[in-house]
Coordinates of C-alpha atoms and ligand atoms in Angstrom, one line a residue:
M1 CA 172.4 120.2 85.0
E2 CA 174.5 122.1 87.5
N3 CA 171.7 121.6 90.1
L4 CA 171.6 117.9 89.3
E5 CA 175.3 117.6 89.9
K6 CA 174.9 119.5 93.2
A7 CA 172.1 117.2 94.2
E8 CA 174.2 114.1 93.3
D9 CA 177.1 115.4 95.3
Y10 CA 174.9 116.3 98.3
Y11 CA 173.2 112.9 98.4
D12 CA 176.5 111.1 97.8
K13 CA 177.8 112.7 101.0
F14 CA 174.5 112.3 102.8
S15 CA 174.5 108.5 101.9
R16 CA 177.2 107.8 104.5
F17 CA 174.9 109.0 107.3
Y18 CA 171.4 108.5 105.8
D19 CA 170.5 105.3 107.7
I20 CA 171.6 106.9 110.9
L21 CA 170.0 110.3 110.4
S22 CA 166.8 108.9 108.9
P23 CA 166.7 105.5 110.6
D24 CA 164.2 102.8 109.8
W25 CA 162.1 103.3 112.9
Y26 CA 161.4 107.0 112.0
Y27 CA 159.3 106.2 108.9
R28 CA 158.3 102.6 109.8
K29 CA 154.6 103.3 110.1
P30 CA 154.2 105.2 106.8
R31 CA 156.5 102.9 105.0
E32 CA 154.7 99.8 106.2
F33 CA 151.4 101.4 105.2
A34 CA 152.7 102.6 101.8
V35 CA 153.9 99.1 100.9
R36 CA 150.7 97.5 102.2
V37 CA 148.6 99.6 99.9
M38 CA 150.8 98.6 97.0
E39 CA 148.9 95.3 97.4
L40 CA 151.9 93.3 96.2
E41 CA 151.6 89.7 95.2
E42 CA 154.4 87.2 94.6
G43 CA 156.0 87.5 91.1
Q44 CA 155.1 91.1 90.6
N45 CA 157.3 93.8 89.0
I46 CA 157.7 97.1 90.9
L47 CA 159.5 100.4 90.6
N48 CA 160.9 102.3 93.6
L49 CA 162.0 105.8 92.7
P50 CA 164.1 107.1 94.5
V51 CA 165.4 103.9 96.0
G52 CA 167.9 105.6 98.3
T53 CA 169.7 103.2 100.5
G54 CA 167.0 100.5 100.0
Q55 CA 165.1 101.0 103.3
N56 CA 162.0 99.6 101.6
F57 CA 163.5 96.3 100.5
E58 CA 162.6 94.4 103.6
Y59 CA 159.0 95.6 103.4
F60 CA 158.7 94.7 99.7
Q61 CA 160.2 91.2 100.3
Q62 CA 157.5 90.5 103.0
Y63 CA 155.1 90.3 100.1
L64 CA 157.3 89.3 97.1
K65 CA 159.3 86.7 99.1
G66 CA 162.3 87.1 96.8
S67 CA 160.1 86.6 93.6
G68 CA 159.3 89.1 90.9
K69 CA 161.4 92.1 90.2
I70 CA 162.2 95.2 92.2
V71 CA 163.7 98.0 90.1
G72 CA 165.3 100.8 92.1
V73 CA 166.5 104.1 90.6
D74 CA 168.4 106.8 92.3
L75 CA 170.6 109.8 91.2
S76 CA 173.2 109.1 93.8
G77 CA 175.9 106.4 93.5
G78 CA 176.6 106.6 97.2
M79 CA 172.9 105.9 98.1
L80 CA 172.9 103.0 95.6
Q81 CA 176.1 101.6 97.1
K82 CA 174.3 101.4 100.5
A83 CA 171.3 99.7 98.8
R84 CA 173.7 97.2 97.2
Q85 CA 175.2 96.4 100.6
K86 CA 171.7 95.5 101.8
I87 CA 171.1 93.3 98.7
N88 CA 174.3 91.5 99.2
A89 CA 173.9 91.0 103.0
N90 CA 170.5 89.5 102.4
K91 CA 171.4 87.6 99.2
W92 CA 168.3 89.0 97.5
N93 CA 168.5 88.4 93.7
N94 CA 165.2 90.0 92.6
I95 CA 166.5 93.6 92.8
S96 CA 168.0 95.7 90.0
L97 CA 169.5 99.1 90.7
F98 CA 170.0 101.9 88.2
K99 CA 171.8 105.3 88.6
D100 CA 169.7 107.9 86.8
D101 CA 167.8 111.2 87.1
A102 CA 164.1 110.8 87.9
T103 CA 163.2 113.1 85.1
K104 CA 164.6 110.6 82.6
I105 CA 162.5 107.7 83.7
N106 CA 159.8 107.2 81.0
E107 CA 158.7 104.6 78.5
D108 CA 161.8 105.0 76.4
W109 CA 164.0 104.5 79.5
V110 CA 162.1 101.3 80.4
R111 CA 162.4 99.9 76.9
D112 CA 166.1 100.7 76.8
H113 CA 167.0 99.4 80.3
L114 CA 164.4 96.7 81.0
G115 CA 163.1 95.6 77.6
E116 CA 160.2 96.0 75.2
G117 CA 156.7 95.8 76.7
V118 CA 157.8 95.8 80.4
K119 CA 155.2 97.3 82.7
F120 CA 155.1 97.7 86.5
D121 CA 152.4 96.4 88.8
A122 CA 153.1 99.1 91.3
I123 CA 155.3 102.2 91.6
L124 CA 156.4 103.7 95.0
C125 CA 157.8 107.3 95.1
D126 CA 158.8 107.8 98.7
L127 CA 160.5 111.0 100.0
G128 CA 161.5 111.8 96.5
L129 CA 159.0 114.0 94.7
S130 CA 159.3 116.7 97.4
G131 CA 162.9 117.1 96.2
F132 CA 162.8 116.4 92.5
P133 CA 162.9 119.2 89.9
E134 CA 159.9 119.0 87.5
W135 CA 158.0 116.7 89.9
R136 CA 154.8 117.0 87.9
N137 CA 156.5 115.7 84.8
V138 CA 158.0 112.8 86.8
I139 CA 154.5 111.7 87.9
D140 CA 153.2 112.1 84.3
N141 CA 156.1 110.1 82.9
L142 CA 155.7 107.3 85.5
L143 CA 152.0 106.7 85.2
P144 CA 152.2 105.1 81.7
L145 CA 154.8 102.7 83.0
L146 CA 152.1 100.9 85.0
R147 CA 150.1 98.1 83.6
P148 CA 146.4 99.1 83.2
G149 CA 145.0 99.3 86.8
G150 CA 148.5 99.3 88.3
R151 CA 149.0 101.2 91.5
F152 CA 150.9 104.4 92.1
V153 CA 151.8 105.2 95.7
I154 CA 153.4 108.3 97.1
M155 CA 154.8 108.6 100.7
D156 CA 156.0 112.1 101.5
W157 CA 155.7 115.3 103.5
Y158 CA 153.0 117.8 103.1
I159 CA 152.9 120.9 105.4
E160 CA 150.7 123.6 104.0
Q161 CA 152.2 126.3 106.1
P162 CA 155.9 125.4 106.5
G163 CA 157.5 126.4 109.8
L164 CA 160.6 125.2 111.7
R165 CA 160.0 121.5 111.1
A166 CA 159.9 122.2 107.4
E167 CA 163.1 124.1 107.6
F168 CA 164.7 121.1 109.3
I169 CA 163.4 118.6 106.8
K170 CA 164.7 120.8 103.9
W171 CA 168.0 121.2 105.6
I172 CA 168.4 117.5 106.2
G173 CA 166.8 115.9 103.1
G174 CA 166.5 118.8 100.6
G175 CA 162.8 118.4 100.3
E176 CA 160.1 121.1 99.8
V177 CA 157.3 120.1 102.1
D178 CA 154.6 122.3 100.7
R179 CA 154.3 120.8 97.2
P180 CA 150.8 119.7 96.4
L181 CA 151.9 116.2 95.5
Y182 CA 148.9 114.2 96.4
Q183 CA 146.5 116.9 95.1
Y184 CA 148.2 116.5 91.7
L185 CA 148.1 112.7 91.9
A186 CA 144.4 112.8 92.7
E187 CA 143.7 114.4 89.3
R188 CA 145.6 111.7 87.4
V189 CA 144.5 108.3 88.9
E190 CA 141.4 106.3 89.5
D191 CA 140.2 105.5 93.0
F192 CA 142.5 108.1 94.7
Q193 CA 142.9 107.6 98.4
L194 CA 144.8 109.4 101.1
N195 CA 146.0 108.7 104.6
D196 CA 147.6 111.8 106.1
S197 CA 147.7 110.7 109.7
F198 CA 151.4 110.1 110.0
K199 CA 153.9 112.3 111.9
G200 CA 151.1 114.4 113.4
G201 CA 149.5 114.9 110.0
D202 CA 152.6 116.1 108.2
V203 CA 153.5 112.9 106.4
F204 CA 151.0 111.3 104.0
V205 CA 150.6 108.1 101.9
A206 CA 148.5 108.7 98.8
W207 CA 147.6 106.1 96.2
G208 CA 145.5 105.4 93.2
D209 CA 145.3 103.2 90.1
K210 CA 146.4 103.9 86.5
V211 CA 143.4 105.0 84.4
K212 CA 142.5 101.8 82.4
R213 CA 142.5 103.6 79.0
L214 CA 146.1 105.1 79.4
Ligands
LIG301 C1 165.2 111.5 101.3 S1 165.9 110.4 100.2 C2 164.7 109.1 100.0 C3 165.2 107.8 99.7 C4 164.2 106.6 99.8 N1 163.1 106.7 99.0 C5 163.8 106.5 101.3 O1 162.6 106.7 101.6 O2 164.6 106.2 102.1 C6 165.9 111.2 98.6 C7 166.6 110.4 97.5 O3 166.3 111.1 96.3 C8 167.4 110.9 95.5 N2 167.4 111.9 94.4 C9 167.5 113.3 94.5 N3 167.3 113.9 93.4 C10 167.1 112.9 92.5 C11 166.8 112.9 91.1 N4 166.7 114.0 90.3 N5 166.6 111.7 90.5 C12 166.7 110.5 91.2 N6 166.9 110.5 92.5 C13 167.1 111.7 93.1 C14 168.6 111.1 96.4 O4 169.8 110.6 95.9 C15 168.1 110.3 97.6 O5 168.5 109.0 97.6

Protein backbone atom coordinates (compact mmCIF):
# COMPACT_ATOMS: atom_id res chain seq x y z
CA MET A 1 0.00 0.00 0.00
CA GLU A 2 2.80 2.32 1.00
CA ASN A 3 4.54 1.56 -2.31
CA LEU A 4 1.36 2.31 -4.19
CA GLU A 5 1.02 5.67 -2.49
CA LYS A 6 4.67 6.41 -3.33
CA ALA A 7 4.05 5.48 -6.98
CA GLU A 8 0.94 7.65 -7.12
CA ASP A 9 2.79 10.58 -5.63
CA TYR A 10 5.73 10.08 -7.99
CA TYR A 11 3.53 9.92 -11.12
CA ASP A 12 1.39 12.84 -9.98
CA LYS A 13 4.56 14.95 -9.89
CA PHE A 14 5.88 13.41 -13.12
CA SER A 15 2.56 14.14 -14.88
CA ARG A 16 3.41 17.84 -15.11
CA PHE A 17 6.46 17.08 -17.29
CA TYR A 18 5.52 13.71 -18.81
CA ASP A 19 4.62 14.96 -22.30
CA ILE A 20 7.83 17.02 -22.36
CA LEU A 21 10.20 14.35 -21.00
CA SER A 22 8.51 11.54 -22.92
CA PRO A 23 7.26 13.38 -26.01
CA ASP A 24 5.04 11.85 -28.66
CA TRP A 25 7.83 11.63 -31.25
CA TYR A 26 10.01 9.49 -28.97
CA TYR A 27 7.67 6.48 -29.00
CA ARG A 28 5.80 7.30 -32.23
CA LYS A 29 7.02 4.24 -34.18
CA PRO A 30 6.27 1.58 -31.53
CA ARG A 31 2.99 3.30 -30.58
CA GLU A 32 1.83 3.44 -34.19
CA PHE A 33 2.78 -0.19 -34.60
CA ALA A 34 1.15 -1.31 -31.32
CA VAL A 35 -2.13 0.37 -32.22
CA ARG A 36 -1.96 -1.01 -35.78
CA VAL A 37 -1.66 -4.59 -34.52
CA MET A 38 -4.70 -4.07 -32.28
CA GLU A 39 -6.58 -4.25 -35.63
CA LEU A 40 -9.25 -1.88 -34.39
CA GLU A 41 -12.53 -1.42 -36.18
CA GLU A 42 -15.12 1.30 -35.73
CA GLY A 43 -17.44 0.67 -32.79
CA GLN A 44 -15.02 -1.48 -30.82
CA ASN A 45 -14.47 -1.44 -27.10
CA ILE A 46 -10.86 -1.17 -25.88
CA LEU A 47 -8.88 -0.90 -22.66
CA ASN A 48 -5.64 1.08 -22.28
CA LEU A 49 -3.80 0.34 -19.02
CA PRO A 50 -2.03 2.49 -17.93
CA VAL A 51 -3.55 5.32 -19.93
CA GLY A 52 -1.07 7.93 -18.64
CA THR A 53 -1.60 11.35 -20.24
CA GLY A 54 -3.52 9.80 -23.13
CA GLN A 55 -0.75 9.82 -25.71
CA ASN A 56 -2.42 6.91 -27.52
CA PHE A 57 -5.78 8.60 -28.00
CA GLU A 58 -4.96 10.16 -31.37
CA TYR A 59 -3.72 6.78 -32.64
CA PHE A 60 -6.84 4.94 -31.42
CA GLN A 61 -9.13 7.55 -32.99
CA GLN A 62 -7.53 7.05 -36.41
CA TYR A 63 -9.28 3.68 -36.36
CA LEU A 64 -12.28 4.25 -34.11
CA LYS A 65 -13.09 7.71 -35.52
CA GLY A 66 -14.85 8.71 -32.32
CA SER A 67 -16.97 5.55 -32.20
CA GLY A 68 -16.93 2.64 -29.75
CA LYS A 69 -15.46 3.04 -26.30
CA ILE A 70 -11.92 3.66 -25.03
CA VAL A 71 -11.51 2.84 -21.35
CA GLY A 72 -8.38 4.28 -19.77
CA VAL A 73 -7.18 3.35 -16.28
CA ASP A 74 -4.30 4.88 -14.34
CA LEU A 75 -3.19 5.14 -10.73
CA SER A 76 -2.27 8.81 -10.98
CA GLY A 77 -4.86 11.58 -10.83
CA GLY A 78 -2.26 13.96 -12.29
CA MET A 79 -1.75 11.78 -15.35
CA LEU A 80 -5.51 11.42 -15.78
CA GLN A 81 -5.95 15.18 -15.58
CA LYS A 82 -3.59 15.58 -18.55
CA ALA A 83 -5.51 12.86 -20.40
CA ARG A 84 -8.77 14.70 -19.64
CA GLN A 85 -7.30 17.91 -21.11
CA LYS A 86 -6.62 16.08 -24.40
CA ILE A 87 -10.17 14.69 -24.40
CA ASN A 88 -11.68 18.14 -23.84
CA ALA A 89 -9.44 19.86 -26.38
CA ASN A 90 -10.45 17.35 -29.06
CA LYS A 91 -14.08 17.05 -27.94
CA TRP A 92 -13.79 13.25 -27.92
CA ASN A 93 -16.81 11.66 -26.26
CA ASN A 94 -15.96 7.96 -26.56
CA ILE A 95 -13.34 7.89 -23.76
CA SER A 96 -13.92 7.01 -20.08
CA LEU A 97 -11.15 7.43 -17.52
CA PHE A 98 -10.82 5.63 -14.19
CA LYS A 99 -8.35 6.16 -11.38
CA ASP A 100 -7.34 2.78 -10.02
CA ASP A 101 -4.51 0.38 -9.36
CA ALA A 102 -3.72 -2.03 -12.21
CA THR A 103 -3.80 -5.01 -9.86
CA LYS A 104 -7.51 -4.30 -9.16
CA ILE A 105 -8.60 -4.54 -12.78
CA ASN A 106 -10.38 -7.86 -13.17
CA GLU A 107 -13.79 -9.24 -14.10
CA ASP A 108 -15.41 -7.93 -10.90
CA TRP A 109 -13.98 -4.46 -11.55
CA VAL A 110 -15.39 -4.44 -15.10
CA ARG A 111 -18.81 -5.59 -13.90
CA ASP A 112 -18.89 -2.93 -11.16
CA HIS A 113 -17.58 -0.05 -13.28
CA LEU A 114 -18.74 -0.81 -16.82
CA GLY A 115 -21.61 -3.25 -16.49
CA GLU A 116 -22.47 -6.92 -16.64
CA GLY A 117 -21.14 -8.83 -19.64
CA VAL A 118 -18.86 -6.06 -20.96
CA LYS A 119 -15.84 -7.44 -22.86
CA PHE A 120 -13.01 -5.70 -24.69
CA ASP A 121 -12.05 -6.27 -28.32
CA ALA A 122 -8.47 -5.31 -27.54
CA ILE A 123 -6.28 -4.34 -24.59
CA LEU A 124 -3.11 -2.26 -24.80
CA CYS A 125 -0.59 -2.21 -21.92
CA ASP A 126 2.10 0.27 -22.91
CA LEU A 127 5.03 1.22 -20.70
CA GLY A 128 3.14 -0.01 -17.66
CA LEU A 129 3.83 -3.67 -16.93
CA SER A 130 7.53 -2.88 -16.52
CA GLY A 131 6.57 -0.75 -13.51
CA PHE A 132 3.58 -2.55 -12.00
CA PRO A 133 3.86 -4.73 -8.94
CA GLU A 134 2.51 -8.25 -9.54
CA TRP A 135 2.73 -7.78 -13.30
CA ARG A 136 2.09 -11.45 -14.00
CA ASN A 137 -1.20 -11.27 -12.06
CA VAL A 138 -2.13 -8.14 -13.99
CA ILE A 139 -1.74 -10.00 -17.30
CA ASP A 140 -3.67 -12.99 -15.90
CA ASN A 141 -6.51 -10.74 -14.69
CA LEU A 142 -6.72 -8.84 -17.97
CA LEU A 143 -6.88 -11.75 -20.41
CA PRO A 144 -10.38 -12.87 -19.32
CA LEU A 145 -11.64 -9.32 -19.96
CA LEU A 146 -11.20 -9.85 -23.70
CA ARG A 147 -13.91 -11.32 -25.88
CA PRO A 148 -12.93 -14.76 -27.27
CA GLY A 149 -10.25 -14.12 -29.85
CA GLY A 150 -9.75 -10.53 -28.59
CA ARG A 151 -6.26 -9.12 -28.87
CA PHE A 152 -3.74 -8.35 -26.10
CA VAL A 153 -0.89 -5.99 -26.98
CA ILE A 154 2.13 -4.97 -24.92
CA MET A 155 4.52 -2.17 -25.85
CA ASP A 156 7.43 -1.91 -23.44
CA TRP A 157 11.15 -2.12 -22.83
CA TYR A 158 13.14 -5.32 -22.66
CA ILE A 159 16.88 -5.18 -22.09
CA GLU A 160 18.25 -8.55 -21.04
CA GLN A 161 21.42 -7.13 -19.56
CA PRO A 162 20.55 -3.71 -18.21
CA GLY A 163 23.21 -1.02 -18.39
CA LEU A 164 23.23 2.75 -18.30
CA ARG A 165 20.20 3.16 -20.56
CA ALA A 166 18.23 0.90 -18.20
CA GLU A 167 19.27 3.01 -15.22
CA PHE A 168 18.07 6.13 -17.02
CA ILE A 169 14.72 4.57 -17.93
CA LYS A 170 14.24 3.40 -14.36
CA TRP A 171 15.12 6.82 -13.04
CA ILE A 172 12.82 8.64 -15.44
CA GLY A 173 9.85 6.28 -15.60
CA GLY A 174 10.22 3.85 -12.71
CA GLY A 175 10.26 0.79 -15.00
CA GLU A 176 12.27 -2.44 -14.67
CA VAL A 177 13.49 -3.12 -18.19
CA ASP A 178 14.57 -6.73 -17.68
CA ARG A 179 11.17 -8.26 -16.87
CA PRO A 180 10.28 -11.15 -19.20
CA LEU A 181 6.97 -9.56 -20.16
CA TYR A 182 6.58 -10.88 -23.66
CA GLN A 183 7.95 -14.31 -22.77
CA TYR A 184 5.13 -14.57 -20.18
CA LEU A 185 2.53 -13.34 -22.67
CA ALA A 186 3.72 -15.90 -25.22
CA GLU A 187 2.63 -18.71 -22.90
CA ARG A 188 -0.85 -17.29 -22.40
CA VAL A 189 -2.15 -16.31 -25.82
CA GLU A 190 -2.77 -17.84 -29.20
CA ASP A 191 -0.86 -16.70 -32.29
CA PHE A 192 1.79 -14.88 -30.26
CA GLN A 193 3.87 -12.42 -32.29
CA LEU A 194 6.75 -10.13 -31.48
CA ASN A 195 8.44 -7.14 -33.07
CA ASP A 196 11.48 -6.15 -31.06
CA SER A 197 13.02 -3.84 -33.60
CA PHE A 198 12.32 -0.52 -31.87
CA LYS A 199 14.91 1.68 -30.15
CA GLY A 200 17.79 -0.44 -31.33
CA GLY A 201 16.07 -3.64 -30.18
CA ASP A 202 15.34 -2.41 -26.63
CA VAL A 203 11.63 -1.64 -27.11
CA PHE A 204 9.21 -4.31 -28.28
CA VAL A 205 5.61 -4.73 -29.30
CA ALA A 206 4.19 -8.18 -28.55
CA TRP A 207 0.69 -9.39 -29.20
CA GLY A 208 -1.56 -12.40 -29.27
CA ASP A 209 -5.19 -13.43 -29.04
CA LYS A 210 -7.20 -14.64 -26.09
CA VAL A 211 -7.45 -18.38 -26.12
CA LYS A 212 -10.95 -19.12 -27.44
CA ARG A 213 -11.96 -21.46 -24.59
CA LEU A 214 -11.12 -18.91 -21.80
C1 LIG B 1 5.61 5.45 -18.23
S1 LIG B 1 3.92 5.87 -17.93
C2 LIG B 1 3.11 5.17 -19.35
C3 LIG B 1 1.78 5.85 -19.64
C4 LIG B 1 1.18 5.53 -21.03
N1 LIG B 1 0.81 4.16 -21.18
C5 LIG B 1 2.15 5.94 -22.11
O1 LIG B 1 2.66 5.08 -22.84
O2 LIG B 1 2.41 7.14 -22.23
C6 LIG B 1 3.51 4.74 -16.63
C7 LIG B 1 2.11 4.98 -16.08
O3 LIG B 1 1.77 3.92 -15.18
C8 LIG B 1 0.95 4.45 -14.17
N2 LIG B 1 1.00 3.51 -13.04
C9 LIG B 1 2.06 3.22 -12.24
N3 LIG B 1 1.73 2.27 -11.36
C10 LIG B 1 0.44 1.95 -11.60
C11 LIG B 1 -0.47 1.03 -11.02
N4 LIG B 1 -0.11 0.24 -9.99
N5 LIG B 1 -1.72 0.96 -11.53
C12 LIG B 1 -2.10 1.74 -12.58
N6 LIG B 1 -1.28 2.64 -13.16
C13 LIG B 1 -0.03 2.74 -12.68
C14 LIG B 1 1.56 5.80 -13.89
O4 LIG B 1 0.68 6.67 -13.22
C15 LIG B 1 1.90 6.26 -15.30
O5 LIG B 1 0.85 7.00 -15.87
